[in-house]
GROMACS .gro file of N, CA, C and O in nm:
model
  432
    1UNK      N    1  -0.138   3.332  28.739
    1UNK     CA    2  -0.049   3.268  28.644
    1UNK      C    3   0.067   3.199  28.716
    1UNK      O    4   0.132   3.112  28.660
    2UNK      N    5   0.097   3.247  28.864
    2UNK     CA    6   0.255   3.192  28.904
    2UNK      C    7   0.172   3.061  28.985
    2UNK      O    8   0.241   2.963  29.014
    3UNK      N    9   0.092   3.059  29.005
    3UNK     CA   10   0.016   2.917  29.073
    3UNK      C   11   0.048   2.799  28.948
    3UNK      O   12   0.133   2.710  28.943
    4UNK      N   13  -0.053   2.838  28.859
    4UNK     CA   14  -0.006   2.760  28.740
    4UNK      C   15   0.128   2.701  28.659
    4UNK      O   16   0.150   2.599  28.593
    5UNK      N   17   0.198   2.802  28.695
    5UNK     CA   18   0.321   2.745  28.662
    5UNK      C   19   0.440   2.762  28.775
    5UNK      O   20   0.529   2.835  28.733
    6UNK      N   21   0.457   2.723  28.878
    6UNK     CA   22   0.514   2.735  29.025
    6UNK      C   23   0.614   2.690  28.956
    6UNK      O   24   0.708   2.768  28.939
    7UNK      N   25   0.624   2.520  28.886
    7UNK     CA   26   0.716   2.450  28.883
    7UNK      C   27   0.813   2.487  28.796
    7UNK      O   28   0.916   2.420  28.788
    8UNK      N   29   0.789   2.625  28.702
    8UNK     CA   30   0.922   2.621  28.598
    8UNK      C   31   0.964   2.730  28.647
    8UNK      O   32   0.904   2.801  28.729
    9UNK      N   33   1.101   2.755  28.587
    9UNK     CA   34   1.172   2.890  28.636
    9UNK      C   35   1.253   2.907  28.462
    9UNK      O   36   1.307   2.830  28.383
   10UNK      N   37   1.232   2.998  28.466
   10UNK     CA   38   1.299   3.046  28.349
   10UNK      C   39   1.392   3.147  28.322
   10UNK      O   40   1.393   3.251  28.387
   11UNK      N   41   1.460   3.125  28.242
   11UNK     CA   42   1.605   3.157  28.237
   11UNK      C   43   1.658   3.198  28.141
   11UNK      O   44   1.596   3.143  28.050
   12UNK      N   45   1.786   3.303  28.065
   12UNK     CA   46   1.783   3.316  27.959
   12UNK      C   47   1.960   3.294  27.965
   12UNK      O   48   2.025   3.272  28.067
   13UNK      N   49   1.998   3.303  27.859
   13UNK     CA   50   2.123   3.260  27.785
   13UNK      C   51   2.160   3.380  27.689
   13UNK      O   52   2.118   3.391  27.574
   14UNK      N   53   2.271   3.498  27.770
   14UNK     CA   54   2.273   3.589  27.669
   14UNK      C   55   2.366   3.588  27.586
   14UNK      O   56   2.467   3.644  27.628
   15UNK      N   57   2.376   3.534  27.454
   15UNK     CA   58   2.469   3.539  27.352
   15UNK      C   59   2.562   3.615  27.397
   15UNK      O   60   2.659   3.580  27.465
   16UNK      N   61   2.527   3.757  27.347
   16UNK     CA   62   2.626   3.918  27.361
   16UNK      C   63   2.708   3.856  27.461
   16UNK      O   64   2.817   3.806  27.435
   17UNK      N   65   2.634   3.862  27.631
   17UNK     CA   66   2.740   3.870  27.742
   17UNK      C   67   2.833   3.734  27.699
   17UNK      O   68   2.953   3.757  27.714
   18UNK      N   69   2.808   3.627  27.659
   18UNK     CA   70   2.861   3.502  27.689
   18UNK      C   71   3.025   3.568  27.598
   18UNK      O   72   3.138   3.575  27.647
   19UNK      N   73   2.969   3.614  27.429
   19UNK     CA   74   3.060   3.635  27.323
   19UNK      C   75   3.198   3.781  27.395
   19UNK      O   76   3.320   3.772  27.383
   20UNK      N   77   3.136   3.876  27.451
   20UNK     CA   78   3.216   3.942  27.553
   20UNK      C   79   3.303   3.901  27.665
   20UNK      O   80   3.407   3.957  27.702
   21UNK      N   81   3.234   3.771  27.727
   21UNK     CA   82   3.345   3.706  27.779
   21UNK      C   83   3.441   3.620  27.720
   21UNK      O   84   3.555   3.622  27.764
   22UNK      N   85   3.418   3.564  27.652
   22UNK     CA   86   3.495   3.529  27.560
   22UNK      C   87   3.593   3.570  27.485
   22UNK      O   88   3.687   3.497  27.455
   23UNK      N   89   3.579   3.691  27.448
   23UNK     CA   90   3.647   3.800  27.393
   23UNK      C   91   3.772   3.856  27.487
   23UNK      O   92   3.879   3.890  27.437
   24UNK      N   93   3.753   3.860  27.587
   24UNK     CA   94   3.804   3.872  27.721
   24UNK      C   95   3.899   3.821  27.744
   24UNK      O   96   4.010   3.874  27.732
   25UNK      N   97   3.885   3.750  27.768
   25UNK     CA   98   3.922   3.590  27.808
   25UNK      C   99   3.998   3.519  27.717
   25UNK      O  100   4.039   3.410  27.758
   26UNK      N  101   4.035   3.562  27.571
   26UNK     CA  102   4.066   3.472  27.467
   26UNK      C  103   4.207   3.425  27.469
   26UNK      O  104   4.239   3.323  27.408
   27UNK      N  105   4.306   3.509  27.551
   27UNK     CA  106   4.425   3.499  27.557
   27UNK      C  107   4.437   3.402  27.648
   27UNK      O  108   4.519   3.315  27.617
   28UNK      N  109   4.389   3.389  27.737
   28UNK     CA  110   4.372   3.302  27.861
   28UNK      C  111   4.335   3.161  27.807
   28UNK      O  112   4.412   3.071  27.841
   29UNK      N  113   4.256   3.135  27.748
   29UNK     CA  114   4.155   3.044  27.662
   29UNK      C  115   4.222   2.956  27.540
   29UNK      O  116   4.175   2.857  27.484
   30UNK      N  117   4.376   3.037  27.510
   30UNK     CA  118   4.438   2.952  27.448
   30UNK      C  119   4.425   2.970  27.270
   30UNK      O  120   4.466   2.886  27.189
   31UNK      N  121   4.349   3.117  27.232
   31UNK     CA  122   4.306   3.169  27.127
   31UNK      C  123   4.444   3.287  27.099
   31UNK      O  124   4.470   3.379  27.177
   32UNK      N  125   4.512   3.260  26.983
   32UNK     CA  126   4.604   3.378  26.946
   32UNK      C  127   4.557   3.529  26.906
   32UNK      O  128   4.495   3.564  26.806
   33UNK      N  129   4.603   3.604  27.009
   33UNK     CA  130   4.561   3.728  27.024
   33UNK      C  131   4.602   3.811  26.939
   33UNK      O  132   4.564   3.928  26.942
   34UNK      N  133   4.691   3.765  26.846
   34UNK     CA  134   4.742   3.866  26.742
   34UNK      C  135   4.639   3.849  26.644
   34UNK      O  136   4.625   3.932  26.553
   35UNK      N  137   4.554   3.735  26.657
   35UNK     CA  138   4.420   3.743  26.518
   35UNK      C  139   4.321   3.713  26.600
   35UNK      O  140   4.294   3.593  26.593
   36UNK      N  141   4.256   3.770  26.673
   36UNK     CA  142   4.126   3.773  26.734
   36UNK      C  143   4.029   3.821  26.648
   36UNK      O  144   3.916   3.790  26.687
   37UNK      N  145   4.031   3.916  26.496
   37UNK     CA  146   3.979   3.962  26.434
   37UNK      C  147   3.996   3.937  26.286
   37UNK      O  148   3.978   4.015  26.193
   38UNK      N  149   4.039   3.798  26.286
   38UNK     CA  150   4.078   3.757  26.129
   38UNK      C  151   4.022   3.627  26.148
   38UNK      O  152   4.041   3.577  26.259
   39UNK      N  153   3.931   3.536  26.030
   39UNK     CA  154   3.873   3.443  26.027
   39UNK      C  155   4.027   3.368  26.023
   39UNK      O  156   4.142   3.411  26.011
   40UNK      N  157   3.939   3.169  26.045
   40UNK     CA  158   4.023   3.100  26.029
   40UNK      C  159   4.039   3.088  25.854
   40UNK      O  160   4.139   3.070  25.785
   41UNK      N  161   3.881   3.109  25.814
   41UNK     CA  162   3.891   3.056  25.628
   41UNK      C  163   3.873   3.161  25.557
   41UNK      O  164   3.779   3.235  25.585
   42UNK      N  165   3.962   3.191  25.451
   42UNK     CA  166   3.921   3.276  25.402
   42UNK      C  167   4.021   3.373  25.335
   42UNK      O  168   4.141   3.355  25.355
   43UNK      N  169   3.972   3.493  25.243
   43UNK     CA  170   4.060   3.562  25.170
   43UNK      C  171   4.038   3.713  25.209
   43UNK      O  172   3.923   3.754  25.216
   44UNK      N  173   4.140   3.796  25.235
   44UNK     CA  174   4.121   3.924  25.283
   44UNK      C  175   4.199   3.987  25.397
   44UNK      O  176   4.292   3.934  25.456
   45UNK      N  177   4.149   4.109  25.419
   45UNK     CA  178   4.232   4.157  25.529
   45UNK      C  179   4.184   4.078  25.646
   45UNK      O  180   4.253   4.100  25.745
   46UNK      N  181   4.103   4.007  25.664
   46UNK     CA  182   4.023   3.975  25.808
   46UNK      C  183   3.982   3.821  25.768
   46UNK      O  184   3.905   3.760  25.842
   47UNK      N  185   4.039   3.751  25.635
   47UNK     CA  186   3.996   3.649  25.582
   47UNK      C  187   3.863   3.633  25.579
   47UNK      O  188   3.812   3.524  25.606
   48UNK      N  189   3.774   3.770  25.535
   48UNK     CA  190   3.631   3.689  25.541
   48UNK      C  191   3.563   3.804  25.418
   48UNK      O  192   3.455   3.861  25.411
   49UNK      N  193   3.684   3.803  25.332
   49UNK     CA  194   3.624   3.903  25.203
   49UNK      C  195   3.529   3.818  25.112
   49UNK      O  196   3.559   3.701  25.090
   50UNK      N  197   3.389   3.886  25.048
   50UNK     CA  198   3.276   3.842  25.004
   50UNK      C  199   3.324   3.781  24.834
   50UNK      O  200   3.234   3.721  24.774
   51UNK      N  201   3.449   3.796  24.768
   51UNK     CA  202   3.469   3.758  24.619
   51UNK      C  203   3.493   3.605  24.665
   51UNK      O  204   3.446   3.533  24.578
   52UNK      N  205   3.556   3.519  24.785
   52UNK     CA  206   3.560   3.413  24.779
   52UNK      C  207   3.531   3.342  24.921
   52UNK      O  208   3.572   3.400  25.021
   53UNK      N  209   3.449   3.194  24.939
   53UNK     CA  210   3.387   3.126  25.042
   53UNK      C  211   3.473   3.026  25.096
   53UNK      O  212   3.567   2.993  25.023
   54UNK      N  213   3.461   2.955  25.239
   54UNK     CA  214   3.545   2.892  25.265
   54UNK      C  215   3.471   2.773  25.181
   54UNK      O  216   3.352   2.781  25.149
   55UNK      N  217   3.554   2.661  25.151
   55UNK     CA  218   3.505   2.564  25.077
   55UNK      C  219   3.568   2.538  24.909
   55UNK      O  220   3.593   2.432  24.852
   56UNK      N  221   3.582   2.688  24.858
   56UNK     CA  222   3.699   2.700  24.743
   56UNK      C  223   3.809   2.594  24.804
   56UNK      O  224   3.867   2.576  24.911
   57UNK      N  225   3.802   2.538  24.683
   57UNK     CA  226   3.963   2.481  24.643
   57UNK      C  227   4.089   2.612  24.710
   57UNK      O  228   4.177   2.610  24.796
   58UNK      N  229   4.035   2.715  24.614
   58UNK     CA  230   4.120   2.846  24.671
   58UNK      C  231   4.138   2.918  24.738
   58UNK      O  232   4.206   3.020  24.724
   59UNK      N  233   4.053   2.866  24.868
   59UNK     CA  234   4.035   2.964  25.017
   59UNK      C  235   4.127   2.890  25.085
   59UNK      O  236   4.126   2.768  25.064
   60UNK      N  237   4.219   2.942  25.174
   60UNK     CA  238   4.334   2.914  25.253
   60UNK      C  239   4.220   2.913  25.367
   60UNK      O  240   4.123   2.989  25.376
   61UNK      N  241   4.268   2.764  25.486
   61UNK     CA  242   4.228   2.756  25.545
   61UNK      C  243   4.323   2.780  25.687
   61UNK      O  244   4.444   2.770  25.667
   62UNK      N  245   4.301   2.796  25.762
   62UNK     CA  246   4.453   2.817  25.895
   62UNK      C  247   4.491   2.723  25.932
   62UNK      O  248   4.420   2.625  25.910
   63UNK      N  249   4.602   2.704  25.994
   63UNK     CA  250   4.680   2.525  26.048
   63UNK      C  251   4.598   2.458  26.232
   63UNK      O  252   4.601   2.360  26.307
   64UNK      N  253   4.551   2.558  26.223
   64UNK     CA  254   4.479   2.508  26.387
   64UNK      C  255   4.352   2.629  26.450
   64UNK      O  256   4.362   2.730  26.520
   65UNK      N  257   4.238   2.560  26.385
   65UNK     CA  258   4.128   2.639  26.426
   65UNK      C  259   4.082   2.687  26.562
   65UNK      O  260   4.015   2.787  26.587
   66UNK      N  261   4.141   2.577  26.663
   66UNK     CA  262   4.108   2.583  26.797
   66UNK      C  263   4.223   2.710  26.841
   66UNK      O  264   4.201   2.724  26.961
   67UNK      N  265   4.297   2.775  26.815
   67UNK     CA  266   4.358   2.901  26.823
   67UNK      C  267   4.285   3.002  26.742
   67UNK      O  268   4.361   3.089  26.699
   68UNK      N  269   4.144   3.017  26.703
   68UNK     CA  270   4.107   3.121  26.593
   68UNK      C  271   3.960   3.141  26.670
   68UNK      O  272   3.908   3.042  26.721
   69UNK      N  273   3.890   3.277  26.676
   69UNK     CA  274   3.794   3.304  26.763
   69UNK      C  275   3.665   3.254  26.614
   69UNK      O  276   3.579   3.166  26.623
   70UNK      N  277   3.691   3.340  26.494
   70UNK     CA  278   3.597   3.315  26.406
   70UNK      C  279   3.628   3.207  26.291
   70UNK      O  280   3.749   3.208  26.265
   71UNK      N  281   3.561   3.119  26.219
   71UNK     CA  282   3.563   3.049  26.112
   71UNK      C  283   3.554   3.110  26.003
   71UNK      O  284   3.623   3.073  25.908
   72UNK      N  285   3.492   3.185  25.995
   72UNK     CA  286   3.441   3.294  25.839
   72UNK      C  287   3.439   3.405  25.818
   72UNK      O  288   3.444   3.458  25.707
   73UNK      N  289   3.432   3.467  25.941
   73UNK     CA  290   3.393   3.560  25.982
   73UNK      C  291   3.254   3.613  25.968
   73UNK      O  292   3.214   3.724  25.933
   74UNK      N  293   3.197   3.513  26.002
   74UNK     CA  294   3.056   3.539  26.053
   74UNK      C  295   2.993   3.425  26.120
   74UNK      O  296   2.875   3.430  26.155
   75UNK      N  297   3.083   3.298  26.144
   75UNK     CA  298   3.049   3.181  26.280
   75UNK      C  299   3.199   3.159  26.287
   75UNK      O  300   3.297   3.142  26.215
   76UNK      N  301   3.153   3.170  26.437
   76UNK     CA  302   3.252   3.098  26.514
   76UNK      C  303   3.338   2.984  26.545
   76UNK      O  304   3.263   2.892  26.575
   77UNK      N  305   3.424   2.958  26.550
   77UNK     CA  306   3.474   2.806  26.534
   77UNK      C  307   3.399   2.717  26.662
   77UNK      O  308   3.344   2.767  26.761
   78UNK      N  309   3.416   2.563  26.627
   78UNK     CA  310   3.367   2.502  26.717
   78UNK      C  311   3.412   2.508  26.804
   78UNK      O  312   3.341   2.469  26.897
   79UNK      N  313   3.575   2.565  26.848
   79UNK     CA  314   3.600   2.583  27.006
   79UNK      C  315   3.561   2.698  27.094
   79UNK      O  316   3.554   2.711  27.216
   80UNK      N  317   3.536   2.782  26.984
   80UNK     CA  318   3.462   2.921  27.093
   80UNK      C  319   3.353   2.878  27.092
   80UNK      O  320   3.305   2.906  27.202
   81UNK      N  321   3.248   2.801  27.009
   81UNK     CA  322   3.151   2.795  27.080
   81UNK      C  323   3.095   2.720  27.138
   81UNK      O  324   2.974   2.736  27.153
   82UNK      N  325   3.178   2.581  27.205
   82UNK     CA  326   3.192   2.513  27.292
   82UNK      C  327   3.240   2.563  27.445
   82UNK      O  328   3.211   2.527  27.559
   83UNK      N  329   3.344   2.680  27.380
   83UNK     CA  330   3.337   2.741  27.521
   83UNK      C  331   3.206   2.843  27.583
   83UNK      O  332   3.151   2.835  27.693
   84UNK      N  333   3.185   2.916  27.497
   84UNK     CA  334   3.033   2.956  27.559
   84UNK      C  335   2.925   2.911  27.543
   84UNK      O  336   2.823   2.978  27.560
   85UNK      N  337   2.927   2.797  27.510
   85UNK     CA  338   2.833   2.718  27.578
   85UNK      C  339   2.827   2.661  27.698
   85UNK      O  340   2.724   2.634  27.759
   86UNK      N  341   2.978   2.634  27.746
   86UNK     CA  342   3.006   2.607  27.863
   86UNK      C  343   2.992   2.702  27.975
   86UNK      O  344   2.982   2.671  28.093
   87UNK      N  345   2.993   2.818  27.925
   87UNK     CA  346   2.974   2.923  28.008
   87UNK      C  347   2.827   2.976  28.026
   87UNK      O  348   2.799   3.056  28.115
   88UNK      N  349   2.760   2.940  27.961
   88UNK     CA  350   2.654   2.992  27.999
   88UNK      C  351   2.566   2.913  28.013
   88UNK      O  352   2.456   2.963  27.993
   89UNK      N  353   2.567   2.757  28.051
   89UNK     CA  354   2.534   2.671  28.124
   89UNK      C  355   2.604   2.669  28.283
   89UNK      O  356   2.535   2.654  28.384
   90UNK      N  357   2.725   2.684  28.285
   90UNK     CA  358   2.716   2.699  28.367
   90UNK      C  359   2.716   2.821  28.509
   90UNK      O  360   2.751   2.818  28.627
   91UNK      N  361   2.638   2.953  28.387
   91UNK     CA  362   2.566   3.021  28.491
   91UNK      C  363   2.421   3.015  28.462
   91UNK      O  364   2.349   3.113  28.478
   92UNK      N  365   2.386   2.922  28.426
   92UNK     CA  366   2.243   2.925  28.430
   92UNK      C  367   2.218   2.769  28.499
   92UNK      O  368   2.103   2.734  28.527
   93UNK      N  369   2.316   2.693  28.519
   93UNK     CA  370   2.232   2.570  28.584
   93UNK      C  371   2.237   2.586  28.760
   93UNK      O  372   2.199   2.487  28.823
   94UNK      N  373   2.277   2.690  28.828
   94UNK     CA  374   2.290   2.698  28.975
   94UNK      C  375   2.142   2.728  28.966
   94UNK      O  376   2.087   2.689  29.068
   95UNK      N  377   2.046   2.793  28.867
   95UNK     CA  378   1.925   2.876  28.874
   95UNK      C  379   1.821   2.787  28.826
   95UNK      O  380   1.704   2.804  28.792
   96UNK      N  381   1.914   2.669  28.836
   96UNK     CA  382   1.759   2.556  28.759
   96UNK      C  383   1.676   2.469  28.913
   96UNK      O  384   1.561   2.425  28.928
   97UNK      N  385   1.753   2.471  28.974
   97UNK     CA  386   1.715   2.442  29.123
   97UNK      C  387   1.709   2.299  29.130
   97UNK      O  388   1.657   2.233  29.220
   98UNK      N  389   1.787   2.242  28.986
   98UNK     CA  390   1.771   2.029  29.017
   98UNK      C  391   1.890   2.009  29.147
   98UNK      O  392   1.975   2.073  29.210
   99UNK      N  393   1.840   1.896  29.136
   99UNK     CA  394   1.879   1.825  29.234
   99UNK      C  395   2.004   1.743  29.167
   99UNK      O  396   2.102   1.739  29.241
  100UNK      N  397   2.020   1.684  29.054
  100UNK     CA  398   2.139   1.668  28.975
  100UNK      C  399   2.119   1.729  28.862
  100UNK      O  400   2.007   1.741  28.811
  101UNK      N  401   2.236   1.779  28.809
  101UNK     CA  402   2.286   1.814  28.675
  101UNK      C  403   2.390   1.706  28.620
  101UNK      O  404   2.473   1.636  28.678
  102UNK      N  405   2.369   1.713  28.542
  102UNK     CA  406   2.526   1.652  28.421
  102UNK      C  407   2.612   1.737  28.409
  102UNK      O  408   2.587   1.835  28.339
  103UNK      N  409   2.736   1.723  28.473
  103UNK     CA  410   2.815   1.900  28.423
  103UNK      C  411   2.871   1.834  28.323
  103UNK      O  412   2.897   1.713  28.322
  104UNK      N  413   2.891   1.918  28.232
  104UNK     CA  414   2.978   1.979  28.112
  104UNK      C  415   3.088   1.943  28.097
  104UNK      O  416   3.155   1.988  28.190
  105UNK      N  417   3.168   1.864  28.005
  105UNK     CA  418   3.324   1.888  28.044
  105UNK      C  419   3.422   1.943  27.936
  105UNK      O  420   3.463   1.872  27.844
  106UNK      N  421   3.461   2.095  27.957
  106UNK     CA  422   3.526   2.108  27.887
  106UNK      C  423   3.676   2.186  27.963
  106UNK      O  424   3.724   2.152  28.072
  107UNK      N  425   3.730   2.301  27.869
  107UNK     CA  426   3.845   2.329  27.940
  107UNK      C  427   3.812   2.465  27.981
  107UNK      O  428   3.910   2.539  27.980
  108UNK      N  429   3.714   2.514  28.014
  108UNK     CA  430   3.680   2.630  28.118
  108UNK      C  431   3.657   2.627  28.270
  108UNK      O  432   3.632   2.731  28.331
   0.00000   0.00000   0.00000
């Protein structure tokens, strides 16, 4: 089987570890650490209580998402997960063995 396929190498992308570093890292990263555990949208202790959705007229939304780890509390805003995406490209493209890559540009 490794004759047959010599030419690929395969690789994985682990969510968990990427979301742990991240987690980590969030203060550093420019994410307010006093709500690492409270959505950006939403109603509740953690803004992500099930009586109301972000998208209500009546769901308070936060003044700057790119300081907030979750959106709903159950996805992530687009800046965390731009940052681990960034991160886990770039520990997985040293293992792709090209000859060029496109790097990434973000603020990690």
């Amino acid at each position: 089987a490794k004759r047959k396929t010599s030419s690929v190498i395969v690789v994985y992308g682990y969510y968990y570890n990427a979301f742990l570093w991240l987690l980590s890292k969030a203060d550093l990263l420019g994410f307010d650490p006093t709500s690492l555990q409270k959505a950006c949208c939403g109603i509740g202790d953690y803004n992500s209580g099930l009586s109301s959705w972000c998208g209500d007229p009546k769901v308070p939304v936060c003044e700057n998402p790119n300081e907030r780890l979750s959106w709903d509390g159950a996805h992530l805003t687009q800046r965390a997960y731009e940052l681990m995406a960034t991160w886990l490209v770039r520990g997985i493209s040293p293992r792709l063995q090209c000859e060029y890559i496109v790097s990434y540009s973000s603020a990690v």
